Amino acid sequence: MKYLHLIWAALFRRKTRTFLTLVSIVAAFLLFGMLDAVRTAFDSGSQSIAGVNRLITSSRYSIIQPLPESLGLRIAAIPGVRDVGHANWFGGIYQDPKNFVFSYAVSPNYLDLYPEIHLPAGQRKAFDDNRTGAVIGDKLAQKYGWKVGDKVPLQSTIFPQKNGSKTWTFDIEGIFTVEKGAANGLDQLFLLHWKYFDEANAFGNGTVGWYVDRLTDPALGDRVAQAIDALSANSDHETKTQTEQAFGASFAKQLGDIGLIVGSIMGAVFFTLILLTANTMAQAVRERTGELAVLKTIGFSSTSVLGLVLAESVLLLLIGGVVGLGLAAVLAPAIGKGSGGMINLPPVGAGSWAMGVGLMMLIGLVVGALPAWRAMRLNIVDALAGR
């Protein structure tokens, strides 16, 4: 581009102002990259190919509404259902309130419903034989340094024991790994016996949080889901049966609509960025009114002047935006690694880069449009007279 030196010189005519504007642009696109990684991480769980032959049956009204244990036998009798297991949310805190552990109380056959979970046979038998036993994902074990044979106390924030204590102690009997492509967070789970939980829990006995229904054929999913929900129609425990991916997405939405949250934050950030960069470009062009008139005097057409100002605006956004997204590409995986696997943030992918560059170009054109239009319509005589 033969006019690049002119654009570059104009862009850094006021170095301090340009630097501060670039810092704002870098911060905006760094935030964009990080939030997009968070959104992608949540979405990837619902896009996992594992679990296509599983349905989840939970309360129609809320995931915290329990279901009767007896419903499991009726679900198992429905044609197309190969096996049924159940689980209950336990939650738990290890030593410090910030050390939250994703833990479930599960039925004896729960691990059989998840072939993507691999637990050595000896450890599986030890778990089955120990009432207070637990098995954990390898990432969770690495995070806290747990090993087989350890006794781990977890403090429940919801479920006290019948003796009044909120501290439950478990024996680590096994550490499992998961296949590549399994749902995010599976290697962070802490699984304990539902029967022990049900007998020791101070309330809600004889109920479960949700059922896992393994199908004989994934193609039967819709028909089986309707049949399961018909079992409890018009009762005080009506159910909603959906695919495992849909259940995971709805579970995540208990925290909020991630897409809406990310979109709202980025909308506010980019709106502020547009105001800031538009003000910068307006000032820059206003200060160079005489110089732009000279360019027209020596032969630059109005269209050329328009292009120079727009190019300056777009270049400003591209420099700051590329740096910001580059930082996000480095920081997102580092944050995931530093969390011990609790937060699995993917690197900034090609789709995010394409969207980011598109936003840089668009914002650059938007904030440069009015100053460029004024520069194009600039009257040489009036501009030099004002100078």
Short mmCIF file of C-alpha atoms in Angstrom, two decimals:
data_model
loop_
_atom_site.label_atom_id
_atom_site.label_comp_id
_atom_site.label_asym_id
_atom_site.label_seq_id
_atom_site.Cartn_x
_atom_site.Cartn_y
_atom_site.Cartn_z
CA MET A 1 0.00 0.00 0.00
CA LYS A 2 1.83 3.11 -1.23
CA TYR A 3 0.16 5.48 1.26
CA LEU A 4 0.91 3.36 4.33
CA HIS A 5 3.61 5.75 5.50
CA LEU A 6 1.10 8.64 5.45
CA ILE A 7 -1.48 6.62 7.38
CA TRP A 8 1.10 5.48 9.92
CA ALA A 9 2.42 9.02 10.46
CA ALA A 10 -1.10 10.37 10.93
CA LEU A 11 -2.00 7.57 13.34
CA PHE A 12 0.93 8.29 15.65
CA ARG A 13 0.86 12.07 15.32
CA ARG A 14 -0.25 12.23 18.96
CA LYS A 15 1.57 9.25 20.43
CA THR A 16 0.18 9.49 23.96
CA ARG A 17 -3.43 9.68 22.78
CA THR A 18 -2.92 6.83 20.32
CA PHE A 19 -1.23 4.67 22.96
CA LEU A 20 -4.05 5.16 25.46
CA THR A 21 -6.64 4.38 22.80
CA LEU A 22 -4.73 1.23 21.83
CA VAL A 23 -4.68 0.11 25.47
CA SER A 24 -8.48 0.40 25.56
CA ILE A 25 -8.82 -1.58 22.32
CA VAL A 26 -6.43 -4.27 23.57
CA ALA A 27 -8.42 -4.60 26.81
CA ALA A 28 -11.72 -4.84 24.92
CA PHE A 29 -10.54 -7.61 22.59
CA LEU A 30 -8.72 -9.43 25.39
CA LEU A 31 -12.05 -9.53 27.22
CA PHE A 32 -13.78 -10.62 24.02
CA GLY A 33 -11.34 -13.51 23.56
CA MET A 34 -11.61 -14.68 27.18
CA LEU A 35 -15.40 -14.49 27.29
CA ASP A 36 -15.70 -16.27 23.96
CA ALA A 37 -13.49 -19.05 25.36
CA VAL A 38 -15.85 -19.33 28.35
CA ARG A 39 -18.86 -19.52 26.04
CA THR A 40 -17.14 -22.16 23.90
CA ALA A 41 -16.25 -24.20 26.99
CA PHE A 42 -19.90 -24.27 28.10
CA ASP A 43 -21.14 -25.08 24.60
CA SER A 44 -18.64 -27.88 24.06
CA GLY A 45 -20.20 -29.92 26.85
CA SER A 46 -23.51 -30.00 24.98
CA GLN A 47 -21.76 -30.91 21.71
CA SER A 48 -20.00 -34.01 23.04
CA ILE A 49 -20.66 -37.12 20.96
CA ALA A 50 -20.47 -39.30 24.08
CA GLY A 51 -23.79 -40.15 25.68
CA VAL A 52 -25.93 -40.23 22.53
CA ASN A 53 -27.58 -43.41 23.86
CA ARG A 54 -28.44 -41.91 27.25
CA LEU A 55 -31.43 -39.93 28.44
CA ILE A 56 -31.73 -37.99 31.67
CA THR A 57 -35.02 -37.94 33.58
CA SER A 58 -35.40 -35.13 36.10
CA SER A 59 -38.21 -33.14 37.64
CA ARG A 60 -40.24 -31.16 35.13
CA TYR A 61 -40.14 -28.10 37.35
CA SER A 62 -36.61 -27.90 38.73
CA ILE A 63 -33.48 -29.99 39.00
CA ILE A 64 -33.59 -29.53 42.78
CA GLN A 65 -37.02 -31.18 42.99
CA PRO A 66 -36.44 -34.88 43.95
CA LEU A 67 -38.05 -37.91 42.37
CA PRO A 68 -39.18 -41.12 44.11
CA GLU A 69 -36.73 -44.04 44.04
CA SER A 70 -39.54 -46.37 43.01
CA LEU A 71 -39.84 -44.63 39.64
CA GLY A 72 -36.64 -46.36 38.49
CA LEU A 73 -38.25 -49.79 38.24
CA ARG A 74 -41.09 -48.42 36.14
CA ILE A 75 -38.66 -46.70 33.79
CA ALA A 76 -36.65 -49.91 33.39
CA ALA A 77 -39.79 -51.75 32.23
CA ILE A 78 -40.29 -49.43 29.23
CA PRO A 79 -39.35 -51.03 25.87
CA GLY A 80 -36.14 -49.52 24.52
CA VAL A 81 -34.56 -48.93 27.94
CA ARG A 82 -31.51 -51.13 28.46
CA ASP A 83 -30.59 -50.02 31.97
CA VAL A 84 -31.46 -47.33 34.51
CA GLY A 85 -29.32 -45.70 37.16
CA HIS A 86 -29.81 -42.72 39.38
CA ALA A 87 -27.83 -39.97 41.06
CA ASN A 88 -28.28 -37.19 43.55
CA TRP A 89 -26.42 -33.90 43.77
CA PHE A 90 -24.21 -33.85 46.87
CA GLY A 91 -21.86 -30.94 46.38
CA GLY A 92 -19.18 -30.46 48.96
CA ILE A 93 -16.37 -28.29 50.18
CA TYR A 94 -12.86 -29.51 50.88
CA GLN A 95 -11.11 -27.63 53.72
CA ASP A 96 -11.84 -24.16 52.33
CA PRO A 97 -15.12 -22.69 50.96
CA LYS A 98 -13.40 -21.91 47.65
CA ASN A 99 -12.48 -25.60 47.21
CA PHE A 100 -15.82 -26.71 45.79
CA VAL A 101 -16.02 -30.35 44.70
CA PHE A 102 -18.55 -31.54 42.11
CA SER A 103 -19.84 -34.67 43.82
CA TYR A 104 -22.76 -37.02 43.19
CA ALA A 105 -24.28 -39.85 45.20
CA VAL A 106 -24.80 -42.60 42.60
CA SER A 107 -26.47 -45.97 42.21
CA PRO A 108 -24.32 -49.16 42.10
CA ASN A 109 -24.62 -49.43 38.32
CA TYR A 110 -23.90 -45.77 37.58
CA LEU A 111 -20.39 -46.39 36.25
CA ASP A 112 -21.75 -49.10 33.91
CA LEU A 113 -23.88 -46.45 32.23
CA TYR A 114 -20.78 -44.44 31.32
CA PRO A 115 -18.40 -46.63 29.27
CA GLU A 116 -16.25 -43.56 28.61
CA ILE A 117 -15.22 -43.73 32.28
CA HIS A 118 -12.36 -46.20 32.87
CA LEU A 119 -11.81 -47.54 36.38
CA PRO A 120 -9.50 -50.53 37.07
CA ALA A 121 -11.45 -53.66 38.01
CA GLY A 122 -9.77 -54.00 41.41
CA GLN A 123 -10.61 -50.43 42.33
CA ARG A 124 -14.19 -50.89 41.13
CA LYS A 125 -14.62 -53.92 43.41
CA ALA A 126 -13.14 -52.04 46.36
CA PHE A 127 -15.57 -49.20 45.72
CA ASP A 128 -18.55 -51.54 45.48
CA ASP A 129 -17.60 -53.29 48.74
CA ASN A 130 -16.99 -50.17 50.83
CA ARG A 131 -20.11 -48.34 52.03
CA THR A 132 -18.17 -45.11 52.58
CA GLY A 133 -16.01 -45.54 49.48
CA ALA A 134 -15.68 -43.00 46.68
CA VAL A 135 -14.09 -42.85 43.23
CA ILE A 136 -12.76 -39.68 41.69
CA GLY A 137 -11.61 -38.34 38.33
CA ASP A 138 -7.89 -38.18 37.67
CA LYS A 139 -7.93 -34.38 37.22
CA LEU A 140 -9.59 -33.94 40.60
CA ALA A 141 -7.01 -36.25 42.18
CA GLN A 142 -4.19 -34.20 40.66
CA LYS A 143 -5.73 -30.97 41.87
CA TYR A 144 -5.77 -31.93 45.54
CA GLY A 145 -3.05 -34.58 45.56
CA TRP A 146 -5.47 -37.33 46.55
CA LYS A 147 -4.54 -40.98 46.09
CA VAL A 148 -6.17 -44.36 46.62
CA GLY A 149 -6.45 -45.12 50.33
CA ASP A 150 -6.85 -41.49 51.47
CA LYS A 151 -9.68 -40.50 53.78
CA VAL A 152 -11.25 -37.28 52.49
CA PRO A 153 -13.68 -35.17 54.53
CA LEU A 154 -16.18 -33.11 52.56
CA GLN A 155 -18.46 -30.55 54.17
CA SER A 156 -21.91 -30.50 52.62
CA THR A 157 -23.58 -27.13 52.23
CA ILE A 158 -27.01 -28.75 51.76
CA PHE A 159 -27.22 -32.19 53.35
CA PRO A 160 -26.52 -32.68 57.08
CA GLN A 161 -26.24 -36.20 58.50
CA LYS A 162 -28.81 -37.53 60.94
CA ASN A 163 -26.35 -36.95 63.77
CA GLY A 164 -26.29 -33.25 62.89
CA SER A 165 -22.81 -33.20 61.39
CA LYS A 166 -22.28 -31.60 57.98
CA THR A 167 -18.91 -33.28 57.51
CA TRP A 168 -18.94 -36.52 55.54
CA THR A 169 -15.76 -38.64 55.39
CA PHE A 170 -15.07 -40.89 52.42
CA ASP A 171 -12.41 -43.48 51.54
CA ILE A 172 -10.86 -42.97 48.11
CA GLU A 173 -11.08 -46.44 46.56
CA GLY A 174 -10.37 -45.59 42.93
CA ILE A 175 -9.24 -42.97 40.46
CA PHE A 176 -10.80 -43.12 37.00
CA THR A 177 -9.84 -41.66 33.64
CA VAL A 178 -12.16 -40.62 30.83
CA GLU A 179 -11.95 -41.05 27.08
CA LYS A 180 -11.14 -38.17 24.79
CA GLY A 181 -14.36 -36.55 23.60
CA ALA A 182 -16.21 -37.16 26.87
CA ALA A 183 -18.23 -34.35 28.40
CA ASN A 184 -16.27 -31.55 30.03
CA GLY A 185 -15.81 -31.93 33.77
CA LEU A 186 -16.30 -35.70 33.91
CA ASP A 187 -12.69 -36.11 35.06
CA GLN A 188 -13.44 -33.68 37.94
CA LEU A 189 -16.23 -35.73 39.54
CA PHE A 190 -16.35 -37.20 43.03
CA LEU A 191 -18.73 -40.20 43.15
CA LEU A 192 -20.04 -41.75 46.37
CA HIS A 193 -22.63 -44.41 47.19
CA TRP A 194 -26.23 -43.27 47.01
CA LYS A 195 -27.35 -45.90 49.53
CA TYR A 196 -24.92 -44.59 52.16
CA PHE A 197 -25.97 -41.03 51.39
CA ASP A 198 -29.69 -41.92 51.59
CA GLU A 199 -29.37 -43.77 54.90
CA ALA A 200 -27.23 -41.13 56.61
CA ASN A 201 -28.91 -38.04 55.17
CA ALA A 202 -31.18 -36.16 57.57
CA PHE A 203 -33.93 -35.52 55.03
CA GLY A 204 -35.21 -36.50 51.59
CA ASN A 205 -34.79 -40.24 52.13
CA GLY A 206 -36.04 -42.54 49.39
CA THR A 207 -35.68 -39.91 46.67
CA VAL A 208 -33.16 -39.29 43.91
CA GLY A 209 -32.11 -36.23 41.95
CA TRP A 210 -32.30 -37.66 38.43
CA TYR A 211 -32.33 -40.91 36.48
CA VAL A 212 -29.90 -41.94 33.75
CA ASP A 213 -31.66 -44.06 31.13
CA ARG A 214 -29.46 -46.09 28.78
CA LEU A 215 -31.18 -46.97 25.51
CA THR A 216 -30.97 -50.05 23.35
CA ASP A 217 -30.98 -47.78 20.28
CA PRO A 218 -30.39 -44.00 20.19
CA ALA A 219 -33.05 -43.74 17.48
CA LEU A 220 -35.68 -44.63 20.09
CA GLY A 221 -34.87 -41.56 22.18
CA ASP A 222 -37.96 -39.47 21.47
CA ARG A 223 -40.40 -42.34 21.88
CA VAL A 224 -38.81 -43.56 25.10
CA ALA A 225 -38.67 -40.02 26.54
CA GLN A 226 -42.40 -39.57 25.94
CA ALA A 227 -43.17 -42.95 27.52
CA ILE A 228 -41.10 -42.14 30.61
CA ASP A 229 -42.75 -38.77 31.13
CA ALA A 230 -46.18 -40.36 30.70
CA LEU A 231 -45.50 -42.50 33.80
CA SER A 232 -45.76 -39.51 36.12
CA ALA A 233 -48.15 -37.29 34.17
CA ASN A 234 -50.58 -35.38 36.43
CA SER A 235 -48.72 -36.52 39.56
CA ASP A 236 -46.85 -34.50 42.17
CA HIS A 237 -43.53 -35.54 40.58
CA GLU A 238 -43.96 -34.96 36.87
CA THR A 239 -40.76 -35.52 34.91
CA LYS A 240 -38.91 -34.12 31.96
CA THR A 241 -36.78 -36.57 29.98
CA GLN A 242 -34.22 -35.21 27.57
CA THR A 243 -30.92 -36.08 25.99
CA GLU A 244 -27.82 -35.94 28.15
CA GLN A 245 -26.52 -33.00 26.10
CA ALA A 246 -29.73 -31.02 26.62
CA PHE A 247 -29.70 -31.84 30.33
CA GLY A 248 -26.11 -30.63 30.62
CA ALA A 249 -27.02 -27.38 28.90
CA SER A 250 -30.00 -26.83 31.18
CA PHE A 251 -27.85 -27.64 34.22
CA ALA A 252 -25.34 -24.98 33.13
CA LYS A 253 -28.18 -22.50 32.71
CA GLN A 254 -28.94 -22.86 36.41
CA LEU A 255 -25.97 -20.48 36.69
CA GLY A 256 -27.48 -18.22 34.04
CA ASP A 257 -27.74 -17.95 30.26
CA ILE A 258 -24.05 -17.91 29.42
CA GLY A 259 -24.61 -16.72 25.86
CA LEU A 260 -26.80 -13.83 27.02
CA ILE A 261 -24.36 -12.86 29.77
CA VAL A 262 -21.39 -12.87 27.41
CA GLY A 263 -23.32 -10.99 24.74
CA SER A 264 -24.51 -8.34 27.19
CA ILE A 265 -21.04 -7.73 28.57
CA MET A 266 -19.44 -7.51 25.15
CA GLY A 267 -22.21 -5.25 23.88
CA ALA A 268 -21.49 -2.78 26.69
CA VAL A 269 -17.73 -3.04 26.15
CA PHE A 270 -17.88 -2.46 22.40
CA PHE A 271 -20.40 0.37 22.75
CA THR A 272 -17.97 2.15 25.08
CA LEU A 273 -15.10 1.34 22.72
CA ILE A 274 -16.95 2.88 19.77
CA LEU A 275 -17.51 6.11 21.70
CA LEU A 276 -13.88 6.26 22.76
CA THR A 277 -12.32 5.54 19.37
CA ALA A 278 -14.82 7.76 17.56
CA ASN A 279 -13.78 10.65 19.78
CA THR A 280 -10.11 9.88 19.09
CA MET A 281 -10.62 9.85 15.33
CA ALA A 282 -12.74 13.02 15.40
CA GLN A 283 -10.02 14.88 17.28
CA ALA A 284 -7.28 13.53 15.02
CA VAL A 285 -9.03 14.65 11.84
CA ARG A 286 -10.01 18.02 13.29
CA GLU A 287 -6.39 18.74 14.20
CA ARG A 288 -5.27 17.94 10.65
CA THR A 289 -7.83 20.01 8.75
CA GLY A 290 -5.14 22.17 7.16
CA GLU A 291 -2.99 19.17 6.27
CA LEU A 292 -5.91 17.44 4.58
CA ALA A 293 -6.58 20.63 2.59
CA VAL A 294 -2.95 20.63 1.45
CA LEU A 295 -3.31 17.01 0.30
CA LYS A 296 -6.28 18.03 -1.82
CA THR A 297 -4.36 21.00 -3.16
CA ILE A 298 -1.50 18.84 -4.43
CA GLY A 299 -3.82 16.48 -6.23
CA PHE A 300 -5.39 13.99 -3.80
CA SER A 301 -9.00 13.42 -4.69
CA SER A 302 -11.82 13.62 -2.17
CA THR A 303 -12.20 9.83 -2.42
CA SER A 304 -8.50 9.35 -1.66
CA VAL A 305 -8.78 11.51 1.45
CA LEU A 306 -11.84 9.53 2.52
CA GLY A 307 -9.89 6.30 2.09
CA LEU A 308 -6.88 7.58 4.05
CA VAL A 309 -8.99 8.47 7.10
CA LEU A 310 -10.93 5.20 7.00
CA ALA A 311 -7.70 3.23 6.63
CA GLU A 312 -6.25 5.04 9.65
CA SER A 313 -9.30 4.16 11.74
CA VAL A 314 -9.29 0.50 10.68
CA LEU A 315 -5.53 0.19 11.24
CA LEU A 316 -5.94 1.54 14.78
CA LEU A 317 -8.54 -1.12 15.57
CA LEU A 318 -6.56 -3.90 13.88
CA ILE A 319 -3.38 -3.19 15.83
CA GLY A 320 -5.12 -3.12 19.21
CA GLY A 321 -7.53 -5.93 18.41
CA VAL A 322 -4.90 -8.38 17.17
CA VAL A 323 -2.75 -7.75 20.25
CA GLY A 324 -5.78 -8.25 22.53
CA LEU A 325 -6.86 -11.50 20.88
CA GLY A 326 -3.26 -12.69 20.87
CA LEU A 327 -3.06 -12.17 24.63
CA ALA A 328 -6.36 -14.03 25.06
CA ALA A 329 -5.01 -16.95 23.00
CA VAL A 330 -2.08 -17.22 25.41
CA LEU A 331 -3.93 -16.56 28.68
CA ALA A 332 -7.03 -18.74 28.20
CA PRO A 333 -5.20 -22.12 28.14
CA ALA A 334 -2.85 -20.91 30.88
CA ILE A 335 -5.79 -20.09 33.17
CA GLY A 336 -7.33 -23.50 32.46
CA LYS A 337 -4.05 -25.23 33.27
CA GLY A 338 -3.57 -23.16 36.41
CA SER A 339 -7.01 -24.14 37.69
CA GLY A 340 -6.03 -27.78 37.77
CA GLY A 341 -8.59 -28.61 35.10
CA MET A 342 -11.57 -27.13 36.95
CA ILE A 343 -11.87 -24.50 34.23
CA ASN A 344 -11.26 -25.96 30.79
CA LEU A 345 -10.85 -22.90 28.59
CA PRO A 346 -10.07 -23.78 24.98
CA PRO A 347 -7.57 -21.72 22.95
CA VAL A 348 -8.94 -18.93 20.78
CA GLY A 349 -9.95 -20.77 17.63
CA ALA A 350 -10.18 -19.79 13.98
CA GLY A 351 -13.85 -18.91 14.37
CA SER A 352 -13.11 -16.51 17.21
CA TRP A 353 -10.27 -14.91 15.23
CA ALA A 354 -12.52 -14.48 12.20
CA MET A 355 -15.27 -12.93 14.31
CA GLY A 356 -12.75 -10.72 16.08
CA VAL A 357 -11.13 -9.44 12.90
CA GLY A 358 -14.58 -8.81 11.47
CA LEU A 359 -15.49 -6.74 14.51
CA MET A 360 -12.22 -4.79 14.23
CA MET A 361 -12.95 -3.93 10.60
CA LEU A 362 -16.58 -3.06 11.32
CA ILE A 363 -15.84 -0.86 14.33
CA GLY A 364 -12.99 0.80 12.45
CA LEU A 365 -15.30 1.70 9.58
CA VAL A 366 -18.07 2.87 11.91
CA VAL A 367 -15.89 5.18 14.01
CA GLY A 368 -14.04 6.51 10.99
CA ALA A 369 -17.08 7.09 8.79
CA LEU A 370 -18.11 10.55 10.05
CA PRO A 371 -14.57 12.04 10.27
CA ALA A 372 -13.77 10.57 6.83
CA TRP A 373 -16.98 12.05 5.37
CA ARG A 374 -16.11 15.46 6.72
CA ALA A 375 -12.57 15.19 5.38
CA MET A 376 -13.91 14.23 1.94
CA ARG A 377 -16.25 17.25 1.82
CA LEU A 378 -13.56 19.61 3.10
CA ASN A 379 -13.41 22.94 1.20
CA ILE A 380 -9.79 23.78 0.44
CA VAL A 381 -10.18 27.59 0.66
CA ASP A 382 -12.14 27.51 3.91
CA ALA A 383 -9.80 24.96 5.48
CA LEU A 384 -6.63 26.95 4.61
CA ALA A 385 -8.27 30.19 5.68
CA GLY A 386 -9.15 28.69 9.03
CA ARG A 387 -5.59 27.49 9.41
#
